[in-house]
Amino acid sequence: MGVQKQLSLIKEPMVLTDLSPDPGIDYGEVFTRRWVVELILDLAGYTPDRDLASLALVEPSCGAGAFLGPIVDRLVRSSLRHGHDLRSLGGAIRAFDLLDANSELARKALRQRLHEAGLAEDESQSLAETWVTTGDFLLHDHEPASADFVVGNPPYIRLEGVPRRVMEAYRRLCPTMRGRSDIYVGFIERGLDLLRSKGVLGYICADRWMRNQYGADLRELISGSYAVDTVITMHDVEAFEDDVSAYPAIVVLKNEAQGRAAFVEANGDFCEDDAVNVAEWVRKPRRRALEAPTFEASRFHKWFEGRDL
């Protein structure tokens, strides 16, 4: 099978002691603008018209809740539409952050949203605590094939920038994280391993894995066992709250056979209105191309195969 799904299934058990966060380390936090989050959720199909309470979503690096806010807004709207009691939504979201300060900020934001939606304060707190876990997503003992969606903005950190013991643990658990990799490669691999059949992963992260040597194993894993649905390159787009030079791209991957793939190249003027147009175009597969002053969109009959792109 090469570097296909088998890679994610041959990991040996390991003792993960003394791998607690180091307060002196830059954890590569970059916060995503709301309209970009909404675009990713639209592309992934996490929309309020669906019965989202019956589906499970994982947010692997939630920070203060840039993704979780829109996610919960959509989940509440969907639940009200489909007649679900908000107190029954404990299994709908699993979110992680390495830093307890971030986790608590995310829980606070969710408590407020849930209280405004009609839950009592204690019920809102209980649900927020159920949803948000302080811990390392890459080292967590996840149940494979347990999520319908994995969405977020993985950290921007070189692998050699983390403590050696943590780096060794990452490499053992994430075989595609090779060479001088960025750790978002592991976030992609572990996220894919969580997807159920037809599940969707939607990230905004650097697109270097599609081009550099360290992404070869990940490219082989994806082309052999998953499908590239949509790629939107956003190198000069103001997608984050702070200025970031990280060659960002939105990538949407699915746990299904490869079909047609959408590719969008956005320039620095790409904005919220363009995002709405692109999301609508992606949902209309018969429309082959779309061009505007701020982007060019086209479709491929298939995606590239193997390690070399």
Short mmCIF file of C-alpha atoms in Angstrom, two decimals:
data_model
loop_
_atom_site.label_atom_id
_atom_site.label_comp_id
_atom_site.label_asym_id
_atom_site.label_seq_id
_atom_site.Cartn_x
_atom_site.Cartn_y
_atom_site.Cartn_z
CA MET A 1 0.00 0.00 0.00
CA GLY A 2 3.01 2.35 0.17
CA VAL A 3 2.39 5.50 2.17
CA GLN A 4 -1.37 5.18 2.14
CA LYS A 5 -3.84 4.73 4.98
CA GLN A 6 -1.63 1.96 6.33
CA LEU A 7 0.77 4.63 7.56
CA SER A 8 -1.79 5.90 10.02
CA LEU A 9 -2.50 2.40 11.33
CA ILE A 10 0.99 1.11 12.23
CA LYS A 11 1.74 3.45 15.10
CA GLU A 12 3.04 1.71 18.21
CA PRO A 13 1.80 2.66 21.66
CA MET A 14 4.11 5.05 23.47
CA VAL A 15 4.37 6.69 26.85
CA LEU A 16 3.83 10.43 26.42
CA THR A 17 5.13 11.64 29.77
CA ASP A 18 6.86 14.97 30.31
CA LEU A 19 5.60 16.32 26.99
CA SER A 20 3.82 19.28 28.53
CA PRO A 21 3.80 22.69 26.81
CA ASP A 22 6.86 24.93 27.21
CA PRO A 23 5.75 28.52 27.95
CA GLY A 24 8.87 29.87 26.26
CA ILE A 25 8.05 28.43 22.85
CA ASP A 26 6.35 30.22 19.96
CA TYR A 27 3.40 27.96 19.16
CA GLY A 28 2.76 29.46 15.75
CA GLU A 29 -0.65 30.93 16.55
CA VAL A 30 -2.24 32.73 13.62
CA PHE A 31 -5.88 33.77 13.94
CA THR A 32 -8.16 33.48 10.93
CA ARG A 33 -10.59 36.18 9.79
CA ARG A 34 -14.25 35.30 10.20
CA TRP A 35 -15.12 35.42 6.49
CA VAL A 36 -12.32 32.96 5.72
CA VAL A 37 -13.68 30.60 8.38
CA GLU A 38 -17.13 30.88 6.87
CA LEU A 39 -15.71 30.05 3.44
CA ILE A 40 -13.99 26.92 4.75
CA LEU A 41 -17.16 25.76 6.50
CA ASP A 42 -19.18 26.34 3.32
CA LEU A 43 -16.66 24.42 1.21
CA ALA A 44 -16.61 21.56 3.73
CA GLY A 45 -20.41 21.37 3.73
CA TYR A 46 -20.85 22.29 7.40
CA THR A 47 -23.99 24.30 6.72
CA PRO A 48 -27.08 24.95 8.91
CA ASP A 49 -29.48 23.34 6.44
CA ARG A 50 -27.95 19.97 7.36
CA ASP A 51 -28.66 18.12 10.60
CA LEU A 52 -25.31 19.04 12.16
CA ALA A 53 -26.27 17.60 15.55
CA SER A 54 -26.03 14.13 14.03
CA LEU A 55 -22.50 14.78 12.74
CA ALA A 56 -19.17 15.08 14.56
CA LEU A 57 -16.71 17.91 13.96
CA VAL A 58 -13.11 18.14 15.21
CA GLU A 59 -11.20 21.42 15.52
CA PRO A 60 -7.56 20.47 16.17
CA SER A 61 -6.06 23.83 17.19
CA CYS A 62 -8.87 26.09 18.34
CA GLY A 63 -6.95 29.00 19.86
CA ALA A 64 -9.39 31.51 21.32
CA GLY A 65 -12.20 30.23 19.08
CA ALA A 66 -11.91 31.85 15.64
CA PHE A 67 -13.38 28.70 14.07
CA LEU A 68 -15.47 27.55 17.02
CA GLY A 69 -17.61 30.69 17.09
CA PRO A 70 -18.96 30.29 13.54
CA ILE A 71 -19.15 26.52 14.02
CA VAL A 72 -21.35 26.83 17.09
CA ASP A 73 -23.47 29.53 15.45
CA ARG A 74 -24.20 27.12 12.60
CA LEU A 75 -24.74 24.17 14.95
CA VAL A 76 -27.28 26.13 17.02
CA ARG A 77 -29.17 27.29 13.94
CA SER A 78 -29.23 23.75 12.56
CA SER A 79 -30.36 22.28 15.88
CA LEU A 80 -33.23 24.74 16.20
CA ARG A 81 -34.26 23.97 12.64
CA HIS A 82 -34.17 20.21 13.19
CA GLY A 83 -35.72 20.21 16.65
CA HIS A 84 -32.72 19.20 18.78
CA ASP A 85 -32.35 20.15 22.42
CA LEU A 86 -29.11 22.14 22.69
CA ARG A 87 -28.21 20.21 25.83
CA SER A 88 -27.90 17.05 23.71
CA LEU A 89 -25.05 18.37 21.53
CA GLY A 90 -22.10 17.08 23.55
CA GLY A 91 -20.91 14.78 20.78
CA ALA A 92 -21.15 17.32 17.98
CA ILE A 93 -17.80 19.07 18.57
CA ARG A 94 -14.35 18.03 19.78
CA ALA A 95 -11.86 20.89 19.96
CA PHE A 96 -8.26 20.95 21.17
CA ASP A 97 -5.66 23.52 22.07
CA LEU A 98 -2.23 23.04 23.55
CA LEU A 99 -2.47 26.04 25.86
CA ASP A 100 -4.92 26.21 28.73
CA ALA A 101 -5.23 30.00 28.37
CA ASN A 102 -6.50 29.57 24.81
CA SER A 103 -8.85 26.76 25.79
CA GLU A 104 -10.40 28.88 28.52
CA LEU A 105 -10.88 31.83 26.15
CA ALA A 106 -12.61 29.49 23.70
CA ARG A 107 -14.82 28.04 26.43
CA LYS A 108 -15.76 31.53 27.60
CA ALA A 109 -16.79 32.55 24.07
CA LEU A 110 -18.84 29.37 23.65
CA ARG A 111 -20.53 29.78 27.04
CA GLN A 112 -21.69 33.22 26.01
CA ARG A 113 -23.03 31.99 22.66
CA LEU A 114 -24.86 29.07 24.22
CA HIS A 115 -26.34 31.24 26.97
CA GLU A 116 -27.58 33.71 24.36
CA ALA A 117 -29.13 30.75 22.51
CA GLY A 118 -31.22 29.89 25.58
CA LEU A 119 -29.17 27.54 27.77
CA ALA A 120 -28.74 28.20 31.47
CA GLU A 121 -25.29 29.31 32.58
CA ASP A 122 -24.41 25.96 34.14
CA GLU A 123 -25.62 24.10 31.05
CA SER A 124 -23.61 26.40 28.80
CA GLN A 125 -20.51 25.87 30.90
CA SER A 126 -20.92 22.10 30.94
CA LEU A 127 -21.27 21.92 27.16
CA ALA A 128 -18.32 24.24 26.53
CA GLU A 129 -16.14 22.13 28.84
CA THR A 130 -17.26 18.98 27.04
CA TRP A 131 -16.34 20.43 23.66
CA VAL A 132 -12.93 22.01 24.40
CA THR A 133 -9.95 19.98 25.62
CA THR A 134 -6.58 21.34 26.63
CA GLY A 135 -4.10 18.99 24.99
CA ASP A 136 -1.88 18.28 22.02
CA PHE A 137 -4.03 17.16 19.10
CA LEU A 138 -1.11 15.29 17.53
CA LEU A 139 -0.43 13.29 20.69
CA HIS A 140 -4.06 12.69 21.71
CA ASP A 141 -5.39 9.14 21.64
CA HIS A 142 -8.03 9.63 18.94
CA GLU A 143 -10.48 7.03 17.77
CA PRO A 144 -9.91 6.57 14.01
CA ALA A 145 -12.83 7.23 11.65
CA SER A 146 -14.75 9.12 14.34
CA ALA A 147 -15.39 12.48 12.64
CA ASP A 148 -17.44 13.77 9.75
CA PHE A 149 -15.52 17.06 9.61
CA VAL A 150 -12.05 18.19 10.63
CA VAL A 151 -11.60 21.93 10.16
CA GLY A 152 -9.21 24.59 11.36
CA ASN A 153 -5.96 26.47 11.05
CA PRO A 154 -3.03 24.30 12.18
CA PRO A 155 -0.04 25.97 13.87
CA TYR A 156 2.79 27.36 11.75
CA ILE A 157 5.85 25.78 13.35
CA ARG A 158 8.90 24.04 11.91
CA LEU A 159 9.32 20.57 13.38
CA GLU A 160 12.83 21.38 14.60
CA GLY A 161 11.33 24.28 16.55
CA VAL A 162 9.68 21.99 19.12
CA PRO A 163 11.49 20.17 21.97
CA ARG A 164 13.32 17.06 20.87
CA ARG A 165 11.19 14.58 22.82
CA VAL A 166 8.02 16.10 21.40
CA MET A 167 9.51 16.04 17.90
CA GLU A 168 10.35 12.35 18.27
CA ALA A 169 6.81 11.63 19.46
CA TYR A 170 5.37 13.54 16.51
CA ARG A 171 7.50 11.60 14.04
CA ARG A 172 6.45 8.26 15.50
CA LEU A 173 2.77 9.12 15.43
CA CYS A 174 2.82 10.95 12.08
CA PRO A 175 5.00 9.06 9.56
CA THR A 176 4.38 11.63 6.82
CA MET A 177 6.12 14.27 8.93
CA ARG A 178 9.49 13.75 7.30
CA GLY A 179 12.64 15.81 6.86
CA ARG A 180 12.41 19.48 7.87
CA SER A 181 8.66 19.37 7.91
CA ASP A 182 6.23 21.89 9.35
CA ILE A 183 3.96 20.35 11.96
CA TYR A 184 0.83 21.17 9.96
CA VAL A 185 1.78 18.10 7.90
CA GLY A 186 1.03 15.98 10.96
CA PHE A 187 -2.21 17.87 11.50
CA ILE A 188 -3.28 16.94 7.99
CA GLU A 189 -2.33 13.28 8.42
CA ARG A 190 -3.99 12.86 11.80
CA GLY A 191 -7.02 14.80 10.64
CA LEU A 192 -7.46 12.51 7.64
CA ASP A 193 -7.17 9.47 9.90
CA LEU A 194 -10.18 10.76 11.86
CA LEU A 195 -12.49 10.99 8.85
CA ARG A 196 -15.35 8.61 8.41
CA SER A 197 -16.34 7.54 4.91
CA LYS A 198 -17.28 10.68 2.94
CA GLY A 199 -15.81 12.80 5.76
CA VAL A 200 -14.25 16.18 4.94
CA LEU A 201 -11.10 17.96 6.10
CA GLY A 202 -10.92 21.73 5.55
CA TYR A 203 -7.78 23.62 6.61
CA ILE A 204 -6.09 26.88 5.87
CA CYS A 205 -2.37 26.25 6.05
CA ALA A 206 0.83 26.71 4.07
CA ASP A 207 0.71 25.09 0.63
CA ARG A 208 4.39 24.04 0.68
CA TRP A 209 3.48 20.39 1.24
CA MET A 210 2.16 20.33 -2.34
CA ARG A 211 5.52 21.49 -3.69
CA ASN A 212 8.41 20.65 -1.33
CA GLN A 213 10.28 17.43 -0.71
CA TYR A 214 9.03 17.12 2.86
CA GLY A 215 5.47 16.82 1.56
CA ALA A 216 6.18 13.77 -0.61
CA ASP A 217 4.84 11.15 1.82
CA LEU A 218 1.77 13.25 2.55
CA ARG A 219 1.07 13.68 -1.16
CA GLU A 220 1.32 9.93 -1.64
CA LEU A 221 -1.01 9.29 1.30
CA ILE A 222 -3.61 11.71 -0.06
CA SER A 223 -3.45 10.66 -3.70
CA GLY A 224 -3.58 6.98 -2.74
CA SER A 225 -6.41 7.01 -0.23
CA TYR A 226 -8.27 10.33 -0.27
CA ALA A 227 -9.53 12.98 -2.66
CA VAL A 228 -8.51 16.59 -3.21
CA ASP A 229 -11.77 18.48 -3.53
CA THR A 230 -10.77 22.17 -3.51
CA VAL A 231 -7.56 24.20 -3.29
CA ILE A 232 -7.60 28.00 -2.99
CA THR A 233 -4.18 29.65 -2.96
CA MET A 234 -4.26 32.87 -0.93
CA HIS A 235 -0.62 33.99 -0.75
CA ASP A 236 -1.35 37.72 -0.74
CA VAL A 237 -4.85 37.65 0.73
CA GLU A 238 -5.47 39.23 4.14
CA ALA A 239 -6.81 35.99 5.54
CA PHE A 240 -5.50 36.44 9.08
CA GLU A 241 -5.83 39.01 11.82
CA ASP A 242 -2.05 39.65 11.68
CA ASP A 243 0.35 39.89 8.75
CA VAL A 244 1.68 36.43 7.95
CA SER A 245 4.09 35.37 5.21
CA ALA A 246 3.29 31.67 5.09
CA TYR A 247 2.01 30.95 1.55
CA PRO A 248 -1.46 30.09 2.87
CA ALA A 249 -4.01 28.05 0.98
CA ILE A 250 -7.39 26.60 1.79
CA VAL A 251 -7.40 22.88 1.12
CA VAL A 252 -10.47 20.66 1.26
CA LEU A 253 -9.85 16.90 1.28
CA LYS A 254 -12.39 14.08 1.37
CA ASN A 255 -12.36 10.45 2.43
CA GLU A 256 -13.59 9.13 -0.89
CA ALA A 257 -12.31 8.30 -4.36
CA GLN A 258 -10.76 11.12 -6.30
CA GLY A 259 -13.03 12.91 -8.74
CA ARG A 260 -12.93 16.37 -10.22
CA ALA A 261 -11.03 18.98 -8.23
CA ALA A 262 -11.53 22.72 -8.03
CA PHE A 263 -8.51 25.03 -8.07
CA VAL A 264 -8.72 28.76 -7.32
CA GLU A 265 -5.87 31.25 -7.42
CA ALA A 266 -6.72 34.39 -5.47
CA ASN A 267 -4.83 37.67 -5.54
CA GLY A 268 -4.35 40.25 -2.80
CA ASP A 269 -7.72 41.92 -3.43
CA PHE A 270 -9.70 38.74 -2.79
CA CYS A 271 -12.34 39.55 -0.17
CA GLU A 272 -15.51 38.33 1.52
CA ASP A 273 -17.76 38.92 -1.51
CA ASP A 274 -15.38 36.89 -3.66
CA ALA A 275 -15.44 34.09 -1.11
CA VAL A 276 -19.22 33.89 -1.41
CA ASN A 277 -18.95 33.68 -5.21
CA VAL A 278 -16.26 31.00 -5.06
CA ALA A 279 -18.24 28.87 -2.60
CA GLU A 280 -21.27 29.07 -4.87
CA TRP A 281 -19.15 28.12 -7.91
CA VAL A 282 -17.67 25.10 -6.12
CA ARG A 283 -21.19 23.87 -5.35
CA LYS A 284 -22.02 23.97 -9.10
CA PRO A 285 -19.68 21.31 -10.55
CA ARG A 286 -21.02 21.69 -14.09
CA ARG A 287 -19.56 25.16 -14.33
CA ARG A 288 -15.99 24.54 -15.49
CA ALA A 289 -14.31 27.91 -14.94
CA LEU A 290 -14.88 31.26 -13.31
CA GLU A 291 -12.81 34.38 -13.66
CA ALA A 292 -12.94 37.70 -11.81
CA PRO A 293 -10.49 40.57 -11.21
CA THR A 294 -9.53 39.03 -7.86
CA PHE A 295 -9.30 35.33 -8.70
CA GLU A 296 -9.25 32.62 -11.36
CA ALA A 297 -11.09 29.35 -10.79
CA SER A 298 -10.88 26.17 -12.84
CA ARG A 299 -11.52 22.45 -12.52
CA PHE A 300 -9.36 19.40 -13.09
CA HIS A 301 -10.80 16.03 -14.10
CA LYS A 302 -8.47 14.46 -11.54
CA TRP A 303 -5.73 15.46 -9.14
CA PHE A 304 -2.03 14.64 -9.39
CA GLU A 305 -1.00 11.14 -8.32
CA GLY A 306 1.86 9.83 -6.21
CA ARG A 307 4.68 11.68 -4.51
CA ASP A 308 5.79 13.98 -7.32
CA LEU A 309 3.68 16.98 -8.28
#
